[in-house]
Coordinates of C-alpha atoms and ligand atoms in Angstrom, one line a residue:
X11 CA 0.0 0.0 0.0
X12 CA 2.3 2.8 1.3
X13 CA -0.6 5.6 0.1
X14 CA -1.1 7.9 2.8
X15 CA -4.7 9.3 2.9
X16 CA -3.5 12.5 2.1
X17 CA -1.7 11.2 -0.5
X18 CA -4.5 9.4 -1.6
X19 CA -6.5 12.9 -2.1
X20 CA -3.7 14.9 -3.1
X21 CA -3.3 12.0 -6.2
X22 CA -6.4 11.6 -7.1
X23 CA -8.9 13.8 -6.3
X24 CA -7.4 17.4 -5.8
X25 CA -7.4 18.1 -9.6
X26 CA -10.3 16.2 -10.9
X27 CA -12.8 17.9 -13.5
X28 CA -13.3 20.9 -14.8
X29 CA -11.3 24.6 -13.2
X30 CA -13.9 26.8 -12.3
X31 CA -13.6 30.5 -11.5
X32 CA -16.0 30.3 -8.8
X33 CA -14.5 27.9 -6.7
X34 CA -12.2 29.8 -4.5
X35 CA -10.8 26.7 -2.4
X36 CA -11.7 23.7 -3.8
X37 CA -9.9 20.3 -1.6
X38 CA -7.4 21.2 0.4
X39 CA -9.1 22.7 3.3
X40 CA -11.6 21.8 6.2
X41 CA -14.4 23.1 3.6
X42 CA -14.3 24.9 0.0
X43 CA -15.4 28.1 -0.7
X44 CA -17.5 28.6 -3.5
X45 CA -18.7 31.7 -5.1
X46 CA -22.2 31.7 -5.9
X47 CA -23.5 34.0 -9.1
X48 CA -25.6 36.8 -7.4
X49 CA -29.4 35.5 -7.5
X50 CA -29.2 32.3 -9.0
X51 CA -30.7 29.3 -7.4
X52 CA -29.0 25.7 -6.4
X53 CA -30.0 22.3 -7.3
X54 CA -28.7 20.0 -4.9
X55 CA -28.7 16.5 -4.9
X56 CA -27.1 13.6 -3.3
X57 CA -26.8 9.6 -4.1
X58 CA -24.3 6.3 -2.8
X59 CA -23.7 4.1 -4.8
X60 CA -22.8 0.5 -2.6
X61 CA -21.1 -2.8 -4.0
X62 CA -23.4 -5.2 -4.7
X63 CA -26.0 -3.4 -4.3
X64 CA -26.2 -0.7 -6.8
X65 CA -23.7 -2.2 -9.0
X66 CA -22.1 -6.1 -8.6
X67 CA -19.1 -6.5 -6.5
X68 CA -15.9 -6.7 -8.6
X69 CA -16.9 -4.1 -11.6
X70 CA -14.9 -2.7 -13.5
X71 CA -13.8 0.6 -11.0
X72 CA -13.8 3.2 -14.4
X73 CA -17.3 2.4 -15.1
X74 CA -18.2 2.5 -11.0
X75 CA -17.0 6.1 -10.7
X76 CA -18.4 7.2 -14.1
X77 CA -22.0 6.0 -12.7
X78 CA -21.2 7.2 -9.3
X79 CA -21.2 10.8 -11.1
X80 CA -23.7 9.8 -13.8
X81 CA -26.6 9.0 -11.6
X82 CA -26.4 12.6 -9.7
X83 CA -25.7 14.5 -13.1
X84 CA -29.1 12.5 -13.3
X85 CA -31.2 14.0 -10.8
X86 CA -29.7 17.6 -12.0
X87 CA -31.2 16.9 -15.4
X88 CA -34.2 16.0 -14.3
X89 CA -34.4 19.5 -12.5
X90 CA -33.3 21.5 -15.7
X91 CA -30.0 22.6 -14.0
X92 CA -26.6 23.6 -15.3
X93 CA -24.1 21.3 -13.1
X94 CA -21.0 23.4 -11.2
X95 CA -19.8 21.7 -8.2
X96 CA -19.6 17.9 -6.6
X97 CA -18.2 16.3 -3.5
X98 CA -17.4 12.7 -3.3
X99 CA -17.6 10.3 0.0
X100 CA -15.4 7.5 -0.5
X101 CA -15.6 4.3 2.0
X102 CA -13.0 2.1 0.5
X103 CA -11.5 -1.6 1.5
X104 CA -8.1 -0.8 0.8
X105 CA -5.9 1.8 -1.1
X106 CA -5.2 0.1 -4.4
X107 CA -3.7 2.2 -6.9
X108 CA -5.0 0.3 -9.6
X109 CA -8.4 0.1 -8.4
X110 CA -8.2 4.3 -7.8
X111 CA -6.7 5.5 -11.2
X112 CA -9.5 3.6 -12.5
X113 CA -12.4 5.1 -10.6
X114 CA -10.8 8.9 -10.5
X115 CA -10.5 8.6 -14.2
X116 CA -14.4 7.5 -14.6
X117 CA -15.4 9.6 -12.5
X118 CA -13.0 13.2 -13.3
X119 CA -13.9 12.8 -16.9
X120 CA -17.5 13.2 -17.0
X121 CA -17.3 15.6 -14.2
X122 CA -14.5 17.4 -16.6
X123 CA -17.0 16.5 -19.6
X124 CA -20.0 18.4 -17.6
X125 CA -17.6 21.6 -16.7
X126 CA -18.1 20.0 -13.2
X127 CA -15.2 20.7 -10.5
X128 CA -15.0 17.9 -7.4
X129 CA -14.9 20.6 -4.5
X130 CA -14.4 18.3 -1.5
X131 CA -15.3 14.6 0.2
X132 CA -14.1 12.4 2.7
X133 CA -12.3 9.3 2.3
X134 CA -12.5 6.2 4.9
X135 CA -11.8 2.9 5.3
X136 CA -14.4 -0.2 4.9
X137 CA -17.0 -1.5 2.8
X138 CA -16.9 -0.2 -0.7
X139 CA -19.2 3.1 -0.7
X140 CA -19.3 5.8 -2.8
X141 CA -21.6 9.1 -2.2
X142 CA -21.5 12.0 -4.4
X143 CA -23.1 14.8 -3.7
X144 CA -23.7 17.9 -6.5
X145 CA -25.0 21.1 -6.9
X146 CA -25.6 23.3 -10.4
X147 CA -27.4 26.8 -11.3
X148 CA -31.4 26.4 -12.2
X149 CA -33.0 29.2 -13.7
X150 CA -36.3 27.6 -14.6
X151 CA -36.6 24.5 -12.2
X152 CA -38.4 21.3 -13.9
X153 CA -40.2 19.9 -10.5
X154 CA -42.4 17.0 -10.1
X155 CA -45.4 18.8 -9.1
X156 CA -46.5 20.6 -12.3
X157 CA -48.4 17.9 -14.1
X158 CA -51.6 18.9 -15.8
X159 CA -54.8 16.9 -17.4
X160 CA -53.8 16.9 -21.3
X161 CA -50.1 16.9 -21.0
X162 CA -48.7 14.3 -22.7
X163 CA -46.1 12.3 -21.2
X164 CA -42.8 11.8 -23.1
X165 CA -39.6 9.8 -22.2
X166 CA -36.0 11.0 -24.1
X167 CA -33.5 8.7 -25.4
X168 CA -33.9 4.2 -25.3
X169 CA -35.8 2.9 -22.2
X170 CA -35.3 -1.1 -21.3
X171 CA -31.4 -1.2 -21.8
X172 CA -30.7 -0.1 -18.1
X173 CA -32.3 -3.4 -16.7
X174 CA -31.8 -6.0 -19.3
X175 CA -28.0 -4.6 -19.0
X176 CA -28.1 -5.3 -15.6
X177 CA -29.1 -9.1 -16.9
X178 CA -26.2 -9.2 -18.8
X179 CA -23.6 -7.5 -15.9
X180 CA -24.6 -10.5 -14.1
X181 CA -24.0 -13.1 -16.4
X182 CA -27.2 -14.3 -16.6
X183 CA -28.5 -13.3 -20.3
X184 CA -27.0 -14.8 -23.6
X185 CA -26.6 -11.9 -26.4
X186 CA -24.3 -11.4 -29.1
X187 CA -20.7 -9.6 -28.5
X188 CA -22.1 -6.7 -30.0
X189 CA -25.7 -6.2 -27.9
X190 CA -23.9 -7.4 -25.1
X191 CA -21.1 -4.9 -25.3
X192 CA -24.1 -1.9 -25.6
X193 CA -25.7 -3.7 -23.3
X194 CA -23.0 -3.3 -20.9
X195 CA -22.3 0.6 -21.7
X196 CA -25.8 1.1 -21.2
X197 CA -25.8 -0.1 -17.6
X198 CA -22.2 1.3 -16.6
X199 CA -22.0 4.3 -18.3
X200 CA -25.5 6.1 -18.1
X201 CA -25.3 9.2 -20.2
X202 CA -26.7 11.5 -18.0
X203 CA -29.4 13.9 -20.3
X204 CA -28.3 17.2 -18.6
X205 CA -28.4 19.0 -22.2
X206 CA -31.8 17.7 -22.9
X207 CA -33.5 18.6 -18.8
X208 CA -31.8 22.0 -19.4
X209 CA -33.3 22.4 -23.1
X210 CA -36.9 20.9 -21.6
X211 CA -36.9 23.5 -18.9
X212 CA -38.5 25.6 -21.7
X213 CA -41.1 23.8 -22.5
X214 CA -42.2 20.7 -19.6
X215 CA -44.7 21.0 -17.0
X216 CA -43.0 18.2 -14.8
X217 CA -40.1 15.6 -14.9
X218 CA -38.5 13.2 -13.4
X219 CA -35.4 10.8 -14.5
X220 CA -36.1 7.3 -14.8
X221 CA -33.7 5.1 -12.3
X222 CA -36.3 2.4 -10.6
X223 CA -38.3 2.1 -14.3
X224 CA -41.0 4.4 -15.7
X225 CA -43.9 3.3 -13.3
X226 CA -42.5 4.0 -10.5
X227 CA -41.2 7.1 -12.0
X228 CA -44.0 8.2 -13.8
X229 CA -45.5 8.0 -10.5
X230 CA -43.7 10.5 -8.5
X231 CA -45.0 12.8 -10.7
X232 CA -48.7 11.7 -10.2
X233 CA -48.7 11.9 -6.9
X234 CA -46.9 15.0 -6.8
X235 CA -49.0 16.8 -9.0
X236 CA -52.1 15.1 -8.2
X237 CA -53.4 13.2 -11.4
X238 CA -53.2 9.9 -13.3
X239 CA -51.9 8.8 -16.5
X240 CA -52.8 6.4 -19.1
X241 CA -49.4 5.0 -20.6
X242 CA -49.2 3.5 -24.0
X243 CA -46.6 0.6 -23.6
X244 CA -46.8 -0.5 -27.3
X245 CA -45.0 3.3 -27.6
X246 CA -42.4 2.7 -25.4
X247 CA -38.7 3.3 -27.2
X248 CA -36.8 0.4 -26.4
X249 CA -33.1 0.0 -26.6
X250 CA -32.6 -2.5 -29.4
X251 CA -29.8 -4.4 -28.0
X252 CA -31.7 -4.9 -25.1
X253 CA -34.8 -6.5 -27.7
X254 CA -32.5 -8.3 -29.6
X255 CA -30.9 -10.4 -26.2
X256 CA -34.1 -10.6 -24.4
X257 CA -37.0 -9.8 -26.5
X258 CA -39.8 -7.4 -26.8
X259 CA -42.2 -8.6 -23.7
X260 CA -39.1 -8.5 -21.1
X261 CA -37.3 -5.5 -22.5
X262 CA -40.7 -3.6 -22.1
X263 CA -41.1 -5.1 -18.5
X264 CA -37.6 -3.7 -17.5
X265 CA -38.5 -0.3 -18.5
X266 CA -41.3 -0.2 -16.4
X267 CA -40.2 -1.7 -13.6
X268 CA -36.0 -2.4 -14.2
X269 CA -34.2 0.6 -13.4
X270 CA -30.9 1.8 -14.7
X271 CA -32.2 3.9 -17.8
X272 CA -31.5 7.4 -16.6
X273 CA -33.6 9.0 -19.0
X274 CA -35.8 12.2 -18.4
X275 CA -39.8 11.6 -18.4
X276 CA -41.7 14.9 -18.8
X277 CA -45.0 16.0 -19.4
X278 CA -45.8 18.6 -21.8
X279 CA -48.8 20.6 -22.8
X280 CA -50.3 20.1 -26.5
X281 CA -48.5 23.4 -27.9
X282 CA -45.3 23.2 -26.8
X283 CA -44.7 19.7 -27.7
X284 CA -43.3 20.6 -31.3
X285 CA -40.8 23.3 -29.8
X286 CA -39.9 20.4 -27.4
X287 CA -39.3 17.9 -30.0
X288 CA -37.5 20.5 -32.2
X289 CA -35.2 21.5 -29.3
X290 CA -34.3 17.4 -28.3
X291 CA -33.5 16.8 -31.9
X292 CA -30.9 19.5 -32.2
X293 CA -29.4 17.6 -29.3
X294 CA -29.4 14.6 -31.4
X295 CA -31.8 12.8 -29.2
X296 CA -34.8 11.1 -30.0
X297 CA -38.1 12.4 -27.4
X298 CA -41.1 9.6 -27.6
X299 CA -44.8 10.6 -26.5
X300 CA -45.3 7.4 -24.6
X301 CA -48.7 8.3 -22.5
X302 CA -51.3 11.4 -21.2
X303 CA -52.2 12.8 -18.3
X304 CA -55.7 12.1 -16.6
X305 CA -57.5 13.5 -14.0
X306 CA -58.5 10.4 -12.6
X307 CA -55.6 9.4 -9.9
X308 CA -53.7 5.6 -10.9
X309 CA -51.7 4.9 -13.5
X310 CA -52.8 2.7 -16.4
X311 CA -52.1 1.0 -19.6
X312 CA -53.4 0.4 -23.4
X313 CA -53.0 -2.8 -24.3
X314 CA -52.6 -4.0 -27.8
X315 CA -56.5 -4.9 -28.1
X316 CA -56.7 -0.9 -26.9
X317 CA -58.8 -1.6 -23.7
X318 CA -57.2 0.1 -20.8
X319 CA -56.9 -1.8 -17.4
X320 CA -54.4 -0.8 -14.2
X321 CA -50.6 -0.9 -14.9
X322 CA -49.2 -3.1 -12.5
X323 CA -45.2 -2.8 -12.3
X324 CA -43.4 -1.8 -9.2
X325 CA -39.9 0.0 -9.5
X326 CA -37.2 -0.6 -7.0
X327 CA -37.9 0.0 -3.7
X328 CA -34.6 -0.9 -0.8
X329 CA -37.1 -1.2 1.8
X330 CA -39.8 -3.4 0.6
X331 CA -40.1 -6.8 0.9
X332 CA -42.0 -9.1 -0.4
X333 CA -44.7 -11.3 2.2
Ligands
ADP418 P1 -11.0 16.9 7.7 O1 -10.3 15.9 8.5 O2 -10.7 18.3 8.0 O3 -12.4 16.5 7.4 P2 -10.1 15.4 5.4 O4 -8.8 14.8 5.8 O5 -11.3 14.6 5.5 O6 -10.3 16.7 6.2 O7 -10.0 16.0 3.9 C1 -9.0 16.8 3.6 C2 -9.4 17.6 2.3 O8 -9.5 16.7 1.3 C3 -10.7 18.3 2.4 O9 -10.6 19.5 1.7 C4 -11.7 17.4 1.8 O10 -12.8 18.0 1.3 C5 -10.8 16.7 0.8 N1 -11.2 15.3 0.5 C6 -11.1 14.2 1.3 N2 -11.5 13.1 0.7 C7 -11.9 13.5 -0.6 C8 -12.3 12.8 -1.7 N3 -12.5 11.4 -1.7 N4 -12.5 13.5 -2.9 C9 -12.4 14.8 -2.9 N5 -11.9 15.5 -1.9 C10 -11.6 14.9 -0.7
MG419 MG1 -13.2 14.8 6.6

């Protein structure tokens, strides 16, 4: 070993992302000091990351600091904001160099990719944790609670390849080298949609991004803003490496009820759906109407025959178990 915890820091973390000129101290010191533009409002969100839990014990540790960061550029998407500053908390097993280059260069590139400087953490000894905390400028916030009757309901990017990825992390799903390998990326290296929550901030009434599956997603946003929804799963955009090494019926299950896509779900009045498609596809990003709003509370489904009965998938809850 013969890494010091202070060397440890100093090596890895002290320069990693982008320089910004309004952090004053970044790590170094008992706390940074940041310099706030005059006015503007914070995002600030928070997520951990545990081994074999949240990803299997043994990863690759690249891909386990590049979700680390991913998953909270996540949560700043899905509030429309422009990401500035992040503090890791790192519990690890043991100092090995290796195993750190590896997760500082996952981890400091997307930060440096995002114009995102690490500001500060902790670093301890035992189980392998890893809690990131971040914070970026909102303007226009994009919160769960602005829903409306009408809206239509509409999901960026792939949905399905999060979960099915997850199948194939474990071992447990035969697919071809090539839907295996995107497979793979899709479940390690979530590309957070920071770009696209920032661009929908224009135009969305609500939004959430999707990490437990679009259900349990969606409904946040239903119960926050007080309505239902009738989906249309037959719409759903799913990743086609994930339907090519599992098929259509389980690749549509996993987005409901997998996790692991990080896409953005919004909801979007009539008129400014155009301007919001207009705006995703200078991005390069595809935006699927998948569902509408209701007034009546519960969320529900169209099946192929078009009748429309309750939508039973449950996301990922830690805390609930099963009778
Ligand atoms: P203290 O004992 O005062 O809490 P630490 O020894 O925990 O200080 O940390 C020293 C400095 O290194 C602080 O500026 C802290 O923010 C930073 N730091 C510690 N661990 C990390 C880490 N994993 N990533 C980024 N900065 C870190
Ligand atoms: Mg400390």
């Amino acid at each position: 070993m013969g890494l010091s915890e202070f060397d440890l820091i100093d090596r890895y973390f002290a320069r990693c992302g982008a320089e910004r000129p309004d952090v004053e101290l970044g790590v170094g010191d008992d706390a940074a000091l940041l310099i706030p533009a005059a006015g503007r409002r914070l995002a600030w969100a928070t997520d951990t990351l545990v081994a074999g839990r949240h990803f299997p014990e043994g990863a690759d540790a690249a891909a386990v600091g590049h979700k680390a960061l991913a998953v909270n550029l996540s949560d700043l998407a899905a509030m429309g904001a422009e990401p500035a500053w992040a503090t890791l908390a790192l519990t690890l097993p043991e100092a090995e160099e290796a195993w750190l280059t590896g997760f500082a260069t996952g981890l400091c590139d997307l930060a440096t990719e995002h114009h995102l400087a690490l500001v500060g953490g902790d670093t301890t000894g035992g189980p392998l944790t890893v809690t990131v905390g971040v914070a970026g400028f909102v303007d226009r916030p994009l919160r769960r609670d602005g829903a409306r009757a009408g809206d239509g309901i509409w999901v960026t990017g792939e949905v399905g390849g999060g979960g099915i990825g997850l199948e194939a992390a474990l071992d447990r799903l035969a697919a071809g080298a090539s839907d295996r390998a995107a497979l793979l990326d899709r479940y390690y290296r979530p590309q957070p949609r920071v770009a696209a929550g920032r661009a929908l901030a224009r135009w969305a009434s609500a939004a959430v991004d999707v990490s437990d599956g679009l259900a349990a997603d969606l409904g946040h946003i239903l119960a926050a803003s007080g309505v239902g929804a009738t989906l249309e799963p037959g719409a759903l955009p799913l990743a086609p490496s994930a339907v090519n090494a599992a098929g259509e019926a389980a690749t549509r299950e996993a987005a409901l009820a997998g996790g692991d896509d990080y896409e953005l779900v919004v909801t979007l009045p009539p008129e400014r759906e155009g301007a919001a498609v207009e705006a995703l596809a200078g991005l390069g990003l595809a935006l699927t109407r998948i569902g509408t709003i209701e007034p009546e509370p519960g969320l529900r489904g169209r099946e192929a025959d078009g009748r429309v009965a309750p939508l039973v998938a449950g996301g990922h809850d830690h805390f609930r178990r099963d009778p």
